[in-house]
Short mmCIF file of C-alpha atoms in Angstrom, two decimals:
data_model
loop_
_atom_site.label_atom_id
_atom_site.label_comp_id
_atom_site.label_asym_id
_atom_site.label_seq_id
_atom_site.Cartn_x
_atom_site.Cartn_y
_atom_site.Cartn_z
CA MET A 1 82.24 79.75 114.82
CA THR A 2 80.51 83.07 113.61
CA THR A 3 82.91 85.61 112.18
CA PHE A 4 80.66 88.51 113.59
CA ALA A 5 80.15 89.81 116.94
CA TYR A 6 76.85 91.39 117.38
CA GLU A 7 75.21 93.74 120.02
CA VAL A 8 72.55 96.18 120.20
CA LYS A 9 73.16 99.57 122.23
CA ASN A 10 70.65 102.46 122.13
CA ASN A 11 68.89 101.23 119.05
CA VAL A 12 72.16 100.78 117.19
CA ALA A 13 73.16 97.42 115.98
CA VAL A 14 77.00 97.01 116.01
CA LEU A 15 78.44 94.14 113.66
CA THR A 16 82.00 93.71 114.17
CA ILE A 17 84.07 91.51 111.67
CA GLN A 18 86.12 89.03 113.68
CA SER A 19 88.45 87.14 111.05
CA PRO A 20 92.02 87.81 112.05
CA PRO A 21 94.61 88.84 110.97
CA ALA A 22 92.99 90.77 108.16
CA ASN A 23 89.26 90.27 108.50
CA ALA A 24 89.30 88.61 104.93
CA LEU A 25 86.11 88.13 103.35
CA SER A 26 85.77 84.26 103.12
CA SER A 27 82.67 82.53 101.66
CA GLY A 28 81.93 81.61 105.23
CA LEU A 29 82.17 85.11 106.32
CA LEU A 30 79.78 86.37 103.79
CA ASP A 31 77.26 83.68 104.77
CA ASP A 32 77.59 84.84 108.32
CA LEU A 33 77.04 88.42 107.44
CA SER A 34 73.77 87.34 105.78
CA GLU A 35 72.58 85.76 108.82
CA ARG A 36 73.16 88.72 110.99
CA LEU A 37 71.29 90.73 108.33
CA ASP A 38 68.39 88.36 109.00
CA GLN A 39 68.85 88.97 112.82
CA ILE A 40 68.84 92.69 112.30
CA GLU A 41 65.61 92.65 110.14
CA THR A 42 63.89 90.73 113.11
CA ASP A 43 64.73 93.24 115.65
CA ASN A 44 62.25 96.29 115.27
CA THR A 45 64.41 98.09 117.99
CA VAL A 46 67.14 98.61 115.43
CA LYS A 47 67.19 101.83 113.64
CA ALA A 48 70.96 101.99 112.48
CA VAL A 49 73.90 99.69 112.05
CA VAL A 50 77.52 100.18 112.50
CA LEU A 51 79.75 97.73 110.70
CA ASN A 52 83.47 97.51 111.83
CA GLY A 53 86.37 95.38 111.77
CA GLU A 54 88.26 93.78 114.91
CA GLY A 55 91.91 94.41 115.26
CA LYS A 56 93.91 96.42 112.84
CA PHE A 57 91.86 96.45 109.68
CA PHE A 58 88.18 97.04 108.62
CA SER A 59 88.86 94.14 105.94
CA ALA A 60 91.73 93.93 103.80
CA GLY A 61 89.88 92.20 100.96
CA ALA A 62 88.76 88.72 99.94
CA ASP A 63 90.41 85.36 101.18
CA ILE A 64 92.91 84.90 98.42
CA LYS A 65 93.68 81.26 99.35
CA GLU A 66 90.03 80.52 98.67
CA PHE A 67 90.42 81.38 95.12
CA THR A 68 92.80 78.66 94.63
CA ALA A 69 89.79 76.10 94.90
CA LEU A 70 87.76 77.72 92.11
CA GLN A 71 87.64 75.38 89.08
CA ASN A 72 86.18 77.15 85.99
CA ASP A 73 84.33 80.18 84.90
CA SER A 74 81.04 79.06 86.45
CA ASP A 75 82.80 78.98 89.90
CA TYR A 76 84.35 82.55 89.22
CA GLU A 77 81.07 83.99 88.21
CA ALA A 78 79.09 82.48 90.98
CA LEU A 79 81.55 84.22 93.57
CA SER A 80 81.04 87.55 91.99
CA ILE A 81 77.14 87.17 92.00
CA LYS A 82 77.31 86.05 95.56
CA GLY A 83 79.08 89.13 96.37
CA HIS A 84 76.79 91.13 94.20
CA GLN A 85 73.52 89.91 95.83
CA LEU A 86 74.75 90.27 99.48
CA PHE A 87 76.12 93.75 98.96
CA GLU A 88 72.91 94.73 97.00
CA ARG A 89 70.98 93.56 100.08
CA ILE A 90 73.07 95.79 102.32
CA GLU A 91 72.52 98.90 99.91
CA HIS A 92 68.64 98.11 99.98
CA PHE A 93 68.48 97.47 103.86
CA LYS A 94 65.70 98.63 105.71
CA VAL A 95 67.88 100.66 108.03
CA PRO A 96 71.07 102.73 107.20
CA VAL A 97 74.43 100.79 107.55
CA ILE A 98 77.34 102.95 108.36
CA ALA A 99 80.84 101.58 107.82
CA ALA A 100 83.59 102.61 110.52
CA ILE A 101 86.72 102.12 108.38
CA HIS A 102 90.02 102.03 110.26
CA GLY A 103 93.42 100.39 109.32
CA ALA A 104 92.47 99.36 105.73
CA ALA A 105 89.52 98.57 103.35
CA LEU A 106 91.05 97.07 100.42
CA GLY A 107 89.56 94.90 97.44
CA GLY A 108 86.62 93.10 98.75
CA GLY A 109 86.68 94.97 102.06
CA LEU A 110 86.23 98.26 100.15
CA GLU A 111 83.62 97.06 97.98
CA LEU A 112 81.64 95.79 101.19
CA ALA A 113 82.24 99.54 102.73
CA MET A 114 80.98 101.08 99.37
CA ALA A 115 77.62 99.03 99.73
CA CYS A 116 76.99 100.78 103.16
CA HIS A 117 75.14 103.74 103.03
CA ILE A 118 77.49 105.99 105.12
CA ARG A 119 81.20 105.71 105.61
CA ILE A 120 83.53 107.09 108.26
CA ALA A 121 87.27 106.67 107.73
CA GLY A 122 90.36 107.27 109.76
CA GLU A 123 92.52 109.98 108.37
CA ASN A 124 95.28 107.58 107.42
CA ALA A 125 93.25 104.18 106.63
CA LYS A 126 94.06 102.89 103.30
CA LEU A 127 91.01 102.50 100.80
CA GLY A 128 91.82 100.90 97.28
CA LEU A 129 91.09 97.98 94.84
CA PRO A 130 94.24 96.20 94.17
CA GLU A 131 92.86 93.50 92.19
CA LEU A 132 94.63 94.21 88.99
CA THR A 133 98.16 93.50 90.87
CA LEU A 134 96.71 89.88 91.10
CA GLY A 135 95.70 89.79 87.38
CA ILE A 136 92.07 89.96 88.23
CA ILE A 137 89.55 92.64 88.50
CA PRO A 138 87.29 93.78 91.31
CA GLY A 139 84.41 91.42 91.37
CA PHE A 140 81.80 92.73 94.13
CA ALA A 141 80.68 95.68 92.30
CA GLY A 142 83.87 97.66 92.59
CA THR A 143 83.89 98.76 89.00
CA GLN A 144 80.30 99.89 89.38
CA ARG A 145 80.10 101.63 92.82
CA LEU A 146 83.51 103.33 92.94
CA PRO A 147 82.77 105.76 89.94
CA GLN A 148 79.61 106.95 91.89
CA TYR A 149 81.52 108.27 94.67
CA VAL A 150 84.83 109.52 93.09
CA GLY A 151 83.72 109.91 89.38
CA THR A 152 85.07 108.09 86.45
CA ALA A 153 88.46 109.69 86.17
CA LYS A 154 89.62 109.06 89.53
CA ALA A 155 87.85 105.46 89.59
CA TYR A 156 90.13 104.53 86.45
CA GLU A 157 93.00 105.75 88.25
CA MET A 158 92.38 103.87 91.42
CA ILE A 159 91.45 100.51 89.85
CA LEU A 160 94.10 100.59 87.17
CA THR A 161 97.03 101.41 89.40
CA GLY A 162 95.84 99.55 92.21
CA GLN A 163 97.07 102.29 94.47
CA PRO A 164 95.15 103.02 97.79
CA ILE A 165 94.08 106.39 98.97
CA THR A 166 94.07 107.67 102.48
CA GLY A 167 90.92 108.20 104.46
CA LYS A 168 91.48 112.04 104.14
CA GLU A 169 91.74 111.62 100.55
CA ALA A 170 88.65 109.40 100.62
CA LYS A 171 86.92 112.21 102.52
CA GLU A 172 87.86 114.74 99.65
CA SER A 173 87.12 112.68 96.68
CA GLY A 174 83.62 111.60 98.08
CA LEU A 175 84.28 108.12 98.79
CA ALA A 176 84.04 108.69 102.63
CA ASN A 177 81.49 111.14 104.32
CA GLN A 178 84.17 111.97 107.03
CA ALA A 179 87.79 111.56 107.93
CA VAL A 180 88.40 111.65 111.53
CA GLN A 181 91.28 110.80 113.86
CA ASP A 182 92.42 107.19 113.44
CA GLU A 183 91.50 106.55 117.25
CA GLU A 184 88.15 108.09 117.06
CA VAL A 185 86.64 106.00 114.01
CA PHE A 186 84.46 103.88 115.98
CA GLU A 187 83.28 106.66 118.39
CA LYS A 188 82.36 109.13 115.64
CA THR A 189 80.62 106.48 113.66
CA PHE A 190 78.58 105.35 116.64
CA GLU A 191 77.60 108.90 117.42
CA LEU A 192 76.44 109.26 113.90
CA ALA A 193 74.40 106.21 114.20
CA ARG A 194 72.88 107.41 117.47
CA SER A 195 71.92 110.76 115.73
CA ILE A 196 69.65 108.63 113.09
CA ALA A 197 68.40 106.24 115.87
CA VAL A 198 66.74 108.96 117.80
CA LYS A 199 64.45 109.44 114.84
CA GLY A 200 61.37 107.74 114.09
CA LYS A 201 61.70 104.10 112.50
CA LEU A 202 58.89 104.84 109.99
CA SER A 203 60.36 107.76 108.60
CA ILE A 204 63.85 106.19 108.39
CA GLU A 205 62.54 103.26 106.44
CA ALA A 206 60.64 105.54 104.17
CA VAL A 207 64.00 107.38 103.37
CA MET A 208 65.93 104.07 102.85
CA GLU A 209 63.27 102.76 100.38
CA LEU A 210 63.15 106.12 98.57
CA ILE A 211 66.73 107.16 97.92
CA PRO A 212 67.88 103.84 95.83
CA TYR A 213 65.39 105.05 93.18
CA SER A 214 67.88 107.72 92.16
CA LYS A 215 70.34 105.13 91.10
CA SER A 216 70.82 104.72 87.21
CA GLU A 217 68.88 101.71 85.68
CA ARG A 218 72.33 101.00 83.90
CA PHE A 219 73.68 99.71 87.39
CA ALA A 220 72.02 96.30 87.30
CA LYS A 221 73.55 95.78 83.63
CA GLY A 222 76.90 96.77 85.05
CA LEU A 223 76.77 94.07 87.78
CA GLN A 224 75.81 91.47 85.16
CA GLU A 225 78.80 92.55 82.63
CA GLU A 226 81.21 92.74 85.97
CA ALA A 227 80.25 89.00 86.93
CA LYS A 228 80.96 87.88 83.40
CA ALA A 229 84.18 89.89 82.96
CA PHE A 230 85.48 88.73 86.45
CA ALA A 231 84.84 85.05 85.43
CA LYS A 232 86.74 85.58 81.98
CA VAL A 233 89.66 87.47 83.68
CA PHE A 234 89.69 84.93 86.45
CA GLY A 235 90.31 81.95 84.18
CA THR A 236 93.50 83.39 82.55
CA GLU A 237 96.96 82.28 83.24
CA ASP A 238 97.80 85.87 84.59
CA ALA A 239 95.26 85.42 87.20
CA THR A 240 96.61 82.06 88.33
CA GLU A 241 100.19 83.73 88.49
CA GLY A 242 99.06 86.62 90.38
CA ILE A 243 97.18 84.91 93.10
CA GLN A 244 100.08 82.50 93.36
CA ALA A 245 102.49 85.35 93.66
CA PHE A 246 100.32 86.85 96.29
CA ILE A 247 100.38 83.67 98.40
CA GLU A 248 104.16 83.19 97.76
CA LYS A 249 104.69 86.81 98.64
CA ARG A 250 106.67 87.60 95.41
CA LYS A 251 106.49 89.88 92.37
CA PRO A 252 103.91 88.30 89.64
CA ASP A 253 105.22 87.76 86.21
CA PHE A 254 102.37 88.60 83.95
CA ARG A 255 102.42 87.24 80.39
CA ASP A 256 99.20 88.50 79.15
CA LYS A 257 97.61 85.39 78.73
#
C-alpha cells in the first residue's frame, strides 16, 4: 500500500503522507515519495506541489524501529545518502514544492520540510532536530540546511539541545516563510500554491533551475561529511542505547562511547 495520497487540483499536486500515527519516514515511505515525484514529473499540468501530512503531524521523524535492523557503518552511511539523494531531488525539482507543516516536523520530518522550497507552519507546530537525544546526529542534511535558514548560532542551539521551536518562532528565525493559524495551514498553503500555479510553466521552471545556483559549492562537501559522521556516530554504544531507550520510552544512559 502506498504511503502517499495524490491528487491534482487546479494545477496543484497535493501529496499527503499517510503513515499513522506519526507519519514516520520509513525506507518504504521514501521509496513511495520518489515514485510520486516520478508521477508529477510526467504530468505537464502540475505547476506547484503541496506536501502535507495526514492526522496530527506533518512528520514526527524517521522510523526509529527500522534503525535496529542496521548492521554496520556501510548500512548507516547508505541510509544517510538515500535521504540526501531524495531530498536533493526535491530541492532541484522542476516545480516548487511547498510544505504545509502542522502538529510537528521533527528529525527527518523537518529535514524533509527543509528540502522543500517554501514552508508554511501552524503557529503552534513544533519544528526541531532531536537526534542528539538518541545518541545520533541528523543524517538527512539537517546539519547543512538548518544553518542556511536560521543562521549558524541558532542551528547550533537547536541541534545541540534538541529542543524544538514553534511555528511562530520558525517564522521569526527564517525557517518558515509564514506562520498561520493551526487550523488554516493547508488552506493557506494551497492558496499560495495556486498563486504560483496561475503563472506560466516555462517561467516557473526557469526560476526553479536558476535559484539553486546561489547555493554555496561547500554544500555538496557538507553532505558527504554528514553521511560519514552519521555512520560513525550511529555505530557507537551511545547510539544503540539512545535508540533502545526511545523504543522503551525511558531516559537514555549515555556513556560517551
